[in-house]
Amino acid sequence: MPKADNKRVISPEELDCDKLVTQLYRCSPLSTMNEAQIPVLISLSRVERYPSGSQLYSDGIPNDVVLYLLKGGLEVVQEGRESTIQADSDEALKPFSSKYFATAAITTSGEVDLIRIEKELIETLTAWGQISAPETEVVMSEEGIVTIDRASWLNSMIKSPTFRKLPAANIEALLNKLEPIRVNAGDLIIRQGDQGDYFYMINNGSALVTINPENDEDSVIMAELNEGANFGEAALISDKPRNASITMMEDGVLLRLSKENFINLLKEPTLRWVDFNKATSIIKRGAKWIDVRTAEEFERGHLPGAINMPMRDLHKNARELNTKIPYICYCESGTRSSAAAFALSQYELRTAVLKGGIETLSEDCLEVSNAAA
């Protein structure tokens, strides 16, 4: 009998998205959403294909997801009772979850497609669906005519892990506080060394992140940012000068948020602070420390097992981190690490910040690198 690990994740190009939207919009509780949210839900979920005879989730369906049957049939044995569910049946309109199928043995009958959706994503989208986005309007700004389509902004924001952590009330306030600005290829949006005044989100277009190392006239490319990406948060959170420059690679539109509104609506609700005792308990359960100080500071003393990822390297190295592992960021005081945790949350990473930083700890808690010993 084939095993469940024979499954294949279906790429978006293989899907008939219009058909999938129609199919899912009939399902419970997805039918209570705004239909325009279903494509967003699909883009943030995973479609899995199983060969005939596969045993599904022999260790149980994870508590944090639900499954919907899209194609084929399933043979279900639960508490001695056998049943068959076909993709075109009323029974397939209901989600498969750990709540109802905790002890079930599920086997595929023919080739089967399932979509795996996070429960939290459904809750978030349902809540966001209650937000009243104003109709599209056209305004004149210093940069020229800009079309304001807040419904489109809402769909862009839901794709960001950072924004998905926010209460719906904060999102509604953000929609009214965001200011659109038209930009051109080559425009310098942020200059390294300047004070921070705005947080930005790319509505359309792309930008390049560069840094100028000390005593070096040549810029070093750190990352490329595309539609939906955020930037500019580090200086606002740490209250220090900009640590990198951002230049537009093509014409586009940015959405910006003032420092005051960023702190009130975004920073505070998204950061999780933990004291040292709580942090060490999380570390023992498999989390990892991230030291966001410079390499020199790291060598002089760091927490055991910590990964050194200086602030300027965050966007460059974030995708190397494991999304299944929680990370606790720290620095001397908590200022830089709070900015780092916010930035890393954009990459689907679960982060927390060590409250007070390591300056509150005794030297016995730290270890010294060989190079500094």
Short mmCIF file of C-alpha atoms in Angstrom, two decimals:
data_model
loop_
_atom_site.label_atom_id
_atom_site.label_comp_id
_atom_site.label_asym_id
_atom_site.label_seq_id
_atom_site.Cartn_x
_atom_site.Cartn_y
_atom_site.Cartn_z
CA MET A 1 0.00 0.00 0.00
CA PRO A 2 1.41 3.46 -0.88
CA LYS A 3 2.16 5.64 2.10
CA ALA A 4 0.99 9.18 2.72
CA ASP A 5 4.50 10.53 2.19
CA ASN A 6 4.02 9.81 -1.54
CA LYS A 7 1.98 12.99 -1.71
CA ARG A 8 2.96 15.75 -4.10
CA VAL A 9 2.37 19.45 -3.52
CA ILE A 10 0.58 20.95 -6.52
CA SER A 11 2.02 24.17 -7.93
CA PRO A 12 -0.31 27.13 -8.66
CA GLU A 13 0.32 26.68 -12.39
CA GLU A 14 -1.30 23.23 -12.26
CA LEU A 15 -4.50 24.49 -10.64
CA ASP A 16 -7.68 25.72 -12.28
CA CYS A 17 -7.95 28.65 -9.86
CA ASP A 18 -11.40 29.82 -10.99
CA LYS A 19 -12.82 26.34 -10.48
CA LEU A 20 -11.07 26.02 -7.11
CA VAL A 21 -12.46 29.36 -5.91
CA THR A 22 -16.00 28.27 -6.85
CA GLN A 23 -15.52 24.90 -5.16
CA LEU A 24 -14.16 26.30 -1.90
CA TYR A 25 -16.72 29.09 -1.70
CA ARG A 26 -19.41 26.40 -1.32
CA CYS A 27 -17.61 24.91 1.71
CA SER A 28 -18.32 25.58 5.37
CA PRO A 29 -17.35 27.99 6.92
CA LEU A 30 -15.61 29.50 3.87
CA SER A 31 -18.98 30.40 2.36
CA THR A 32 -19.34 33.11 5.05
CA MET A 33 -16.28 34.97 3.71
CA ASN A 34 -16.12 37.62 1.05
CA GLU A 35 -15.64 35.67 -2.21
CA ALA A 36 -12.73 37.97 -3.12
CA GLN A 37 -10.84 36.54 -0.13
CA ILE A 38 -10.88 32.95 -1.42
CA PRO A 39 -8.01 33.46 -3.93
CA VAL A 40 -5.95 34.94 -1.08
CA LEU A 41 -6.78 31.91 1.07
CA ILE A 42 -5.64 29.60 -1.73
CA SER A 43 -2.37 31.49 -2.22
CA LEU A 44 -1.54 31.03 1.47
CA SER A 45 -2.51 27.34 1.60
CA ARG A 46 -1.24 24.09 0.07
CA VAL A 47 -2.88 21.64 -2.34
CA GLU A 48 -1.64 18.04 -1.89
CA ARG A 49 -2.10 15.16 -4.35
CA TYR A 50 -2.10 11.54 -3.15
CA PRO A 51 -2.05 8.32 -5.22
CA SER A 52 -4.77 5.72 -4.80
CA GLY A 53 -4.49 3.61 -1.65
CA SER A 54 -2.59 6.19 0.40
CA GLN A 55 -3.20 6.30 4.13
CA LEU A 56 -3.65 9.93 5.16
CA TYR A 57 -2.30 11.45 8.35
CA SER A 58 -1.76 8.17 10.18
CA ASP A 59 -0.53 10.20 13.18
CA GLY A 60 -3.68 12.30 13.13
CA ILE A 61 -4.63 15.56 11.42
CA PRO A 62 -2.64 18.43 13.01
CA ASN A 63 -4.70 20.53 15.42
CA ASP A 64 -3.91 23.79 13.64
CA VAL A 65 -5.14 22.86 10.15
CA VAL A 66 -8.28 21.75 8.31
CA LEU A 67 -8.49 19.77 5.08
CA TYR A 68 -10.99 19.97 2.22
CA LEU A 69 -11.45 17.20 -0.35
CA LEU A 70 -11.16 18.62 -3.87
CA LYS A 71 -10.91 15.52 -6.06
CA GLY A 72 -11.35 11.75 -5.66
CA GLY A 73 -12.74 9.79 -2.75
CA LEU A 74 -11.82 8.91 0.83
CA GLU A 75 -12.61 5.73 2.76
CA VAL A 76 -12.97 6.55 6.43
CA VAL A 77 -12.98 4.05 9.30
CA GLN A 78 -13.78 5.52 12.69
CA GLU A 79 -14.81 3.63 15.81
CA GLY A 80 -15.60 0.55 13.71
CA ARG A 81 -17.85 2.42 11.29
CA GLU A 82 -16.94 2.66 7.61
CA SER A 83 -17.96 5.44 5.22
CA THR A 84 -16.95 6.79 1.83
CA ILE A 85 -16.75 10.49 1.00
CA GLN A 86 -16.62 11.74 -2.62
CA ALA A 87 -15.37 15.16 -3.66
CA ASP A 88 -18.69 16.15 -5.24
CA SER A 89 -20.79 15.17 -2.20
CA ASP A 90 -22.36 17.37 0.48
CA GLU A 91 -20.11 15.68 3.04
CA ALA A 92 -17.05 17.07 1.22
CA LEU A 93 -18.27 20.62 1.88
CA LYS A 94 -17.35 20.15 5.55
CA PRO A 95 -13.74 20.46 6.78
CA PHE A 96 -11.71 17.46 7.89
CA SER A 97 -10.07 18.36 11.21
CA SER A 98 -8.60 16.75 14.31
CA LYS A 99 -11.80 17.59 16.18
CA TYR A 100 -13.91 15.16 14.14
CA PHE A 101 -11.32 12.75 12.77
CA ALA A 102 -8.96 12.33 15.72
CA THR A 103 -9.07 8.51 15.66
CA ALA A 104 -10.06 7.91 12.04
CA ALA A 105 -8.16 5.79 9.52
CA ILE A 106 -8.44 7.60 6.17
CA THR A 107 -7.44 5.94 2.87
CA THR A 108 -7.62 7.42 -0.63
CA SER A 109 -9.89 5.84 -3.23
CA GLY A 110 -8.37 6.80 -6.57
CA GLU A 111 -6.12 9.84 -7.00
CA VAL A 112 -7.03 12.48 -4.42
CA ASP A 113 -6.45 16.24 -4.13
CA LEU A 114 -6.76 17.91 -0.72
CA ILE A 115 -6.21 21.52 0.26
CA ARG A 116 -4.57 22.10 3.64
CA ILE A 117 -5.53 25.40 5.31
CA GLU A 118 -4.41 26.86 8.64
CA LYS A 119 -7.31 27.38 11.05
CA GLU A 120 -5.88 30.70 12.17
CA LEU A 121 -5.87 31.93 8.57
CA ILE A 122 -9.59 31.17 8.25
CA GLU A 123 -10.30 33.01 11.50
CA THR A 124 -8.25 36.01 10.40
CA LEU A 125 -9.80 36.24 6.95
CA THR A 126 -13.29 35.92 8.41
CA ALA A 127 -12.58 38.76 10.86
CA TRP A 128 -11.00 40.92 8.18
CA GLY A 129 -14.00 40.32 5.98
CA GLN A 130 -16.02 42.49 8.37
CA ILE A 131 -13.77 45.48 7.65
CA SER A 132 -15.45 48.09 5.53
CA ALA A 133 -12.93 49.18 2.90
CA PRO A 134 -13.88 52.52 1.28
CA GLU A 135 -14.50 52.55 -2.45
CA THR A 136 -11.69 53.28 -4.89
CA GLU A 137 -10.90 56.98 -5.17
CA VAL A 138 -8.47 59.07 -7.19
CA VAL A 139 -6.51 61.85 -5.47
CA MET A 140 -3.89 64.43 -6.46
CA SER A 141 -0.65 64.37 -4.51
CA GLU A 142 2.75 66.01 -4.88
CA GLU A 143 3.80 62.99 -6.92
CA GLY A 144 0.81 63.25 -9.28
CA ILE A 145 -2.47 61.36 -9.57
CA VAL A 146 -2.68 58.30 -7.33
CA THR A 147 -5.50 55.75 -7.28
CA ILE A 148 -6.48 54.71 -3.77
CA ASP A 149 -7.89 51.18 -3.74
CA ARG A 150 -8.05 50.19 -0.08
CA ALA A 151 -9.73 46.87 -0.87
CA SER A 152 -6.63 45.97 -2.89
CA TRP A 153 -4.40 47.13 -0.02
CA LEU A 154 -6.35 44.85 2.32
CA ASN A 155 -5.67 41.82 0.12
CA SER A 156 -1.97 42.72 -0.02
CA MET A 157 -1.77 43.11 3.75
CA ILE A 158 -3.37 39.74 4.49
CA LYS A 159 -0.48 38.08 2.62
CA SER A 160 1.99 39.55 5.12
CA PRO A 161 2.59 37.53 8.32
CA THR A 162 3.23 40.83 10.11
CA PHE A 163 -0.20 42.24 9.35
CA ARG A 164 -2.01 38.95 9.97
CA LYS A 165 -1.09 39.24 13.66
CA LEU A 166 -3.06 42.45 14.04
CA PRO A 167 -6.61 42.80 15.37
CA ALA A 168 -9.16 43.75 12.72
CA ALA A 169 -9.64 47.12 14.43
CA ASN A 170 -5.97 47.99 13.88
CA ILE A 171 -6.21 46.97 10.24
CA GLU A 172 -9.21 49.21 9.67
CA ALA A 173 -7.33 52.12 11.25
CA LEU A 174 -4.27 51.35 9.12
CA LEU A 175 -6.31 51.49 5.92
CA ASN A 176 -7.27 55.06 6.76
CA LYS A 177 -3.78 56.13 7.89
CA LEU A 178 -1.71 54.70 5.01
CA GLU A 179 -0.62 57.33 2.49
CA PRO A 180 0.05 56.32 -1.13
CA ILE A 181 3.01 57.91 -2.94
CA ARG A 182 3.98 57.44 -6.58
CA VAL A 183 7.68 56.66 -7.08
CA ASN A 184 10.00 56.21 -10.06
CA ALA A 185 12.86 53.88 -10.87
CA GLY A 186 16.04 55.20 -9.25
CA ASP A 187 14.28 57.14 -6.48
CA LEU A 188 16.14 56.93 -3.15
CA ILE A 189 13.40 56.23 -0.61
CA ILE A 190 15.59 55.71 2.46
CA ARG A 191 19.18 56.89 2.92
CA GLN A 192 21.50 55.02 5.29
CA GLY A 193 22.32 57.21 8.29
CA ASP A 194 19.16 59.35 8.13
CA GLN A 195 16.63 59.43 10.94
CA GLY A 196 13.50 57.32 10.47
CA ASP A 197 10.19 59.06 9.81
CA TYR A 198 8.06 56.53 7.88
CA PHE A 199 7.32 52.82 7.55
CA TYR A 200 6.74 51.65 3.96
CA MET A 201 4.92 48.88 2.13
CA ILE A 202 5.37 48.23 -1.59
CA ASN A 203 1.95 48.33 -3.27
CA ASN A 204 3.50 47.71 -6.66
CA GLY A 205 7.05 47.84 -7.98
CA SER A 206 10.33 46.58 -6.52
CA ALA A 207 13.23 48.05 -4.56
CA LEU A 208 16.86 47.27 -3.72
CA VAL A 209 18.34 47.20 -0.21
CA THR A 210 21.99 48.29 -0.03
CA ILE A 211 24.46 49.19 2.71
CA ASN A 212 27.68 51.17 2.72
CA PRO A 213 30.16 49.52 5.11
CA GLU A 214 32.35 51.93 7.07
CA ASN A 215 35.26 53.40 5.10
CA ASP A 216 33.97 51.80 1.90
CA GLU A 217 32.53 53.86 -0.95
CA ASP A 218 31.00 50.86 -2.74
CA SER A 219 27.46 49.79 -1.85
CA VAL A 220 26.76 46.17 -1.00
CA ILE A 221 23.47 44.69 -2.24
CA MET A 222 21.67 42.96 0.64
CA ALA A 223 18.22 42.10 -0.74
CA GLU A 224 15.54 42.80 -3.33
CA LEU A 225 12.06 43.72 -2.11
CA ASN A 226 8.95 43.08 -4.19
CA GLU A 227 5.22 43.78 -4.05
CA GLY A 228 3.83 43.35 -0.54
CA ALA A 229 7.20 43.71 1.20
CA ASN A 230 7.64 46.12 4.13
CA PHE A 231 10.66 48.20 5.04
CA GLY A 232 11.78 51.06 7.24
CA GLU A 233 10.72 49.56 10.56
CA ALA A 234 14.17 49.17 12.17
CA ALA A 235 14.88 52.88 12.65
CA LEU A 236 11.36 53.52 13.95
CA ILE A 237 11.52 50.76 16.55
CA SER A 238 15.12 51.29 17.68
CA ASP A 239 15.03 55.09 17.35
CA LYS A 240 18.42 54.90 15.67
CA PRO A 241 19.53 56.11 12.18
CA ARG A 242 18.59 54.10 9.10
CA ASN A 243 20.89 51.06 8.77
CA ALA A 244 20.49 50.66 5.00
CA SER A 245 19.46 52.50 1.85
CA ILE A 246 16.38 51.60 -0.23
CA THR A 247 16.25 52.50 -3.92
CA MET A 248 13.39 51.84 -6.34
CA MET A 249 14.25 49.45 -9.18
CA GLU A 250 11.15 50.36 -11.19
CA ASP A 251 8.22 52.76 -11.17
CA GLY A 252 5.55 51.94 -8.62
CA VAL A 253 3.43 53.02 -5.68
CA LEU A 254 4.44 52.85 -2.01
CA LEU A 255 2.16 53.01 1.02
CA ARG A 256 3.70 54.84 3.94
CA LEU A 257 2.78 55.18 7.60
CA SER A 258 4.04 57.87 9.95
CA LYS A 259 6.26 56.90 12.88
CA GLU A 260 3.56 57.70 15.44
CA ASN A 261 0.92 55.60 13.69
CA PHE A 262 3.42 52.78 13.12
CA ILE A 263 4.27 52.57 16.84
CA ASN A 264 0.63 52.65 17.92
CA LEU A 265 -0.94 50.41 15.28
CA LEU A 266 1.81 48.00 14.25
CA LYS A 267 4.78 47.76 16.60
CA GLU A 268 3.16 47.22 19.97
CA PRO A 269 0.49 44.67 18.92
CA THR A 270 2.93 42.46 16.98
CA LEU A 271 5.91 42.14 19.35
CA ARG A 272 6.04 39.41 21.99
CA TRP A 273 8.33 40.11 24.97
CA VAL A 274 9.57 37.32 27.28
CA ASP A 275 11.71 37.44 30.41
CA PHE A 276 14.82 35.28 30.75
CA ASN A 277 13.13 32.48 32.72
CA LYS A 278 10.31 32.19 30.18
CA ALA A 279 12.81 32.40 27.31
CA THR A 280 15.01 29.59 28.65
CA SER A 281 11.92 27.42 29.04
CA ILE A 282 11.06 28.03 25.37
CA ILE A 283 14.66 27.30 24.35
CA LYS A 284 14.55 23.94 26.16
CA ARG A 285 11.52 23.03 24.04
CA GLY A 286 13.45 23.57 20.80
CA ALA A 287 13.54 27.32 20.16
CA LYS A 288 16.76 29.08 19.14
CA TRP A 289 18.45 32.30 20.28
CA ILE A 290 19.26 34.94 17.65
CA ASP A 291 21.91 37.47 18.68
CA VAL A 292 21.40 40.55 16.49
CA ARG A 293 24.51 42.40 17.68
CA THR A 294 27.69 42.78 15.63
CA ALA A 295 30.16 39.90 15.28
CA GLU A 296 32.58 41.69 17.63
CA GLU A 297 29.92 42.05 20.35
CA PHE A 298 28.91 38.42 19.86
CA GLU A 299 32.48 37.17 20.35
CA ARG A 300 32.86 39.04 23.64
CA GLY A 301 29.93 37.15 25.15
CA HIS A 302 26.70 35.51 23.97
CA LEU A 303 24.05 33.08 25.10
CA PRO A 304 24.92 29.39 24.55
CA GLY A 305 23.82 28.05 21.17
CA ALA A 306 22.91 31.49 19.81
CA ILE A 307 22.93 32.26 16.09
CA ASN A 308 24.72 35.53 15.32
CA MET A 309 22.71 37.49 12.75
CA PRO A 310 23.59 41.20 12.87
CA MET A 311 20.81 43.65 12.07
CA ARG A 312 22.21 44.58 8.68
CA ASP A 313 22.19 40.92 7.55
CA LEU A 314 18.61 40.11 8.58
CA HIS A 315 16.85 40.40 5.23
CA LYS A 316 19.76 38.68 3.49
CA ASN A 317 19.77 35.63 5.78
CA ALA A 318 16.18 35.38 7.05
CA ARG A 319 15.14 32.73 4.51
CA GLU A 320 17.84 30.39 5.84
CA LEU A 321 15.95 30.11 9.14
CA ASN A 322 13.49 27.28 9.82
CA THR A 323 9.86 28.43 9.90
CA LYS A 324 8.99 25.48 12.16
CA ILE A 325 11.32 26.66 14.95
CA PRO A 326 10.53 29.63 17.26
CA TYR A 327 13.31 32.22 17.61
CA ILE A 328 14.05 34.56 20.50
CA CYS A 329 15.95 37.69 19.51
CA TYR A 330 18.23 39.54 21.88
CA CYS A 331 20.77 42.36 22.00
CA GLU A 332 22.17 44.42 24.87
CA SER A 333 18.97 46.20 25.86
CA GLY A 334 16.13 44.90 23.70
CA THR A 335 16.10 47.89 21.34
CA ARG A 336 17.79 46.32 18.31
CA SER A 337 16.27 42.91 18.95
CA SER A 338 12.72 44.28 18.94
CA ALA A 339 13.38 45.73 15.48
CA ALA A 340 14.87 42.40 14.39
CA ALA A 341 11.90 40.38 15.65
CA PHE A 342 9.50 42.63 13.75
CA ALA A 343 11.54 42.30 10.55
CA LEU A 344 11.84 38.51 10.82
CA SER A 345 8.08 38.13 11.33
CA GLN A 346 7.68 39.15 7.67
CA TYR A 347 9.25 35.80 6.69
CA GLU A 348 6.64 33.54 8.37
CA LEU A 349 8.95 33.16 11.40
CA ARG A 350 7.67 32.96 14.98
CA THR A 351 9.67 35.44 17.03
CA ALA A 352 9.91 36.84 20.53
CA VAL A 353 12.18 39.43 22.19
CA LEU A 354 14.24 38.96 25.35
CA LYS A 355 12.95 41.66 27.68
CA GLY A 356 15.74 43.96 28.86
CA GLY A 357 18.36 42.24 26.72
CA ILE A 358 21.47 40.54 28.07
CA GLU A 359 22.67 43.60 29.98
CA THR A 360 20.32 42.49 32.77
CA LEU A 361 21.98 39.03 32.99
CA SER A 362 25.04 37.95 34.93
CA GLU A 363 28.22 37.07 33.03
CA ASP A 364 27.76 33.44 34.12
CA CYS A 365 24.89 33.18 31.63
CA LEU A 366 27.17 34.01 28.68
CA GLU A 367 29.91 32.18 26.86
CA VAL A 368 32.87 33.74 25.05
CA SER A 369 33.97 32.83 21.52
CA ASN A 370 37.42 31.31 21.16
CA ALA A 371 38.57 34.27 19.08
CA ALA A 372 37.84 36.64 21.97
CA ALA A 373 38.99 34.38 24.79
#
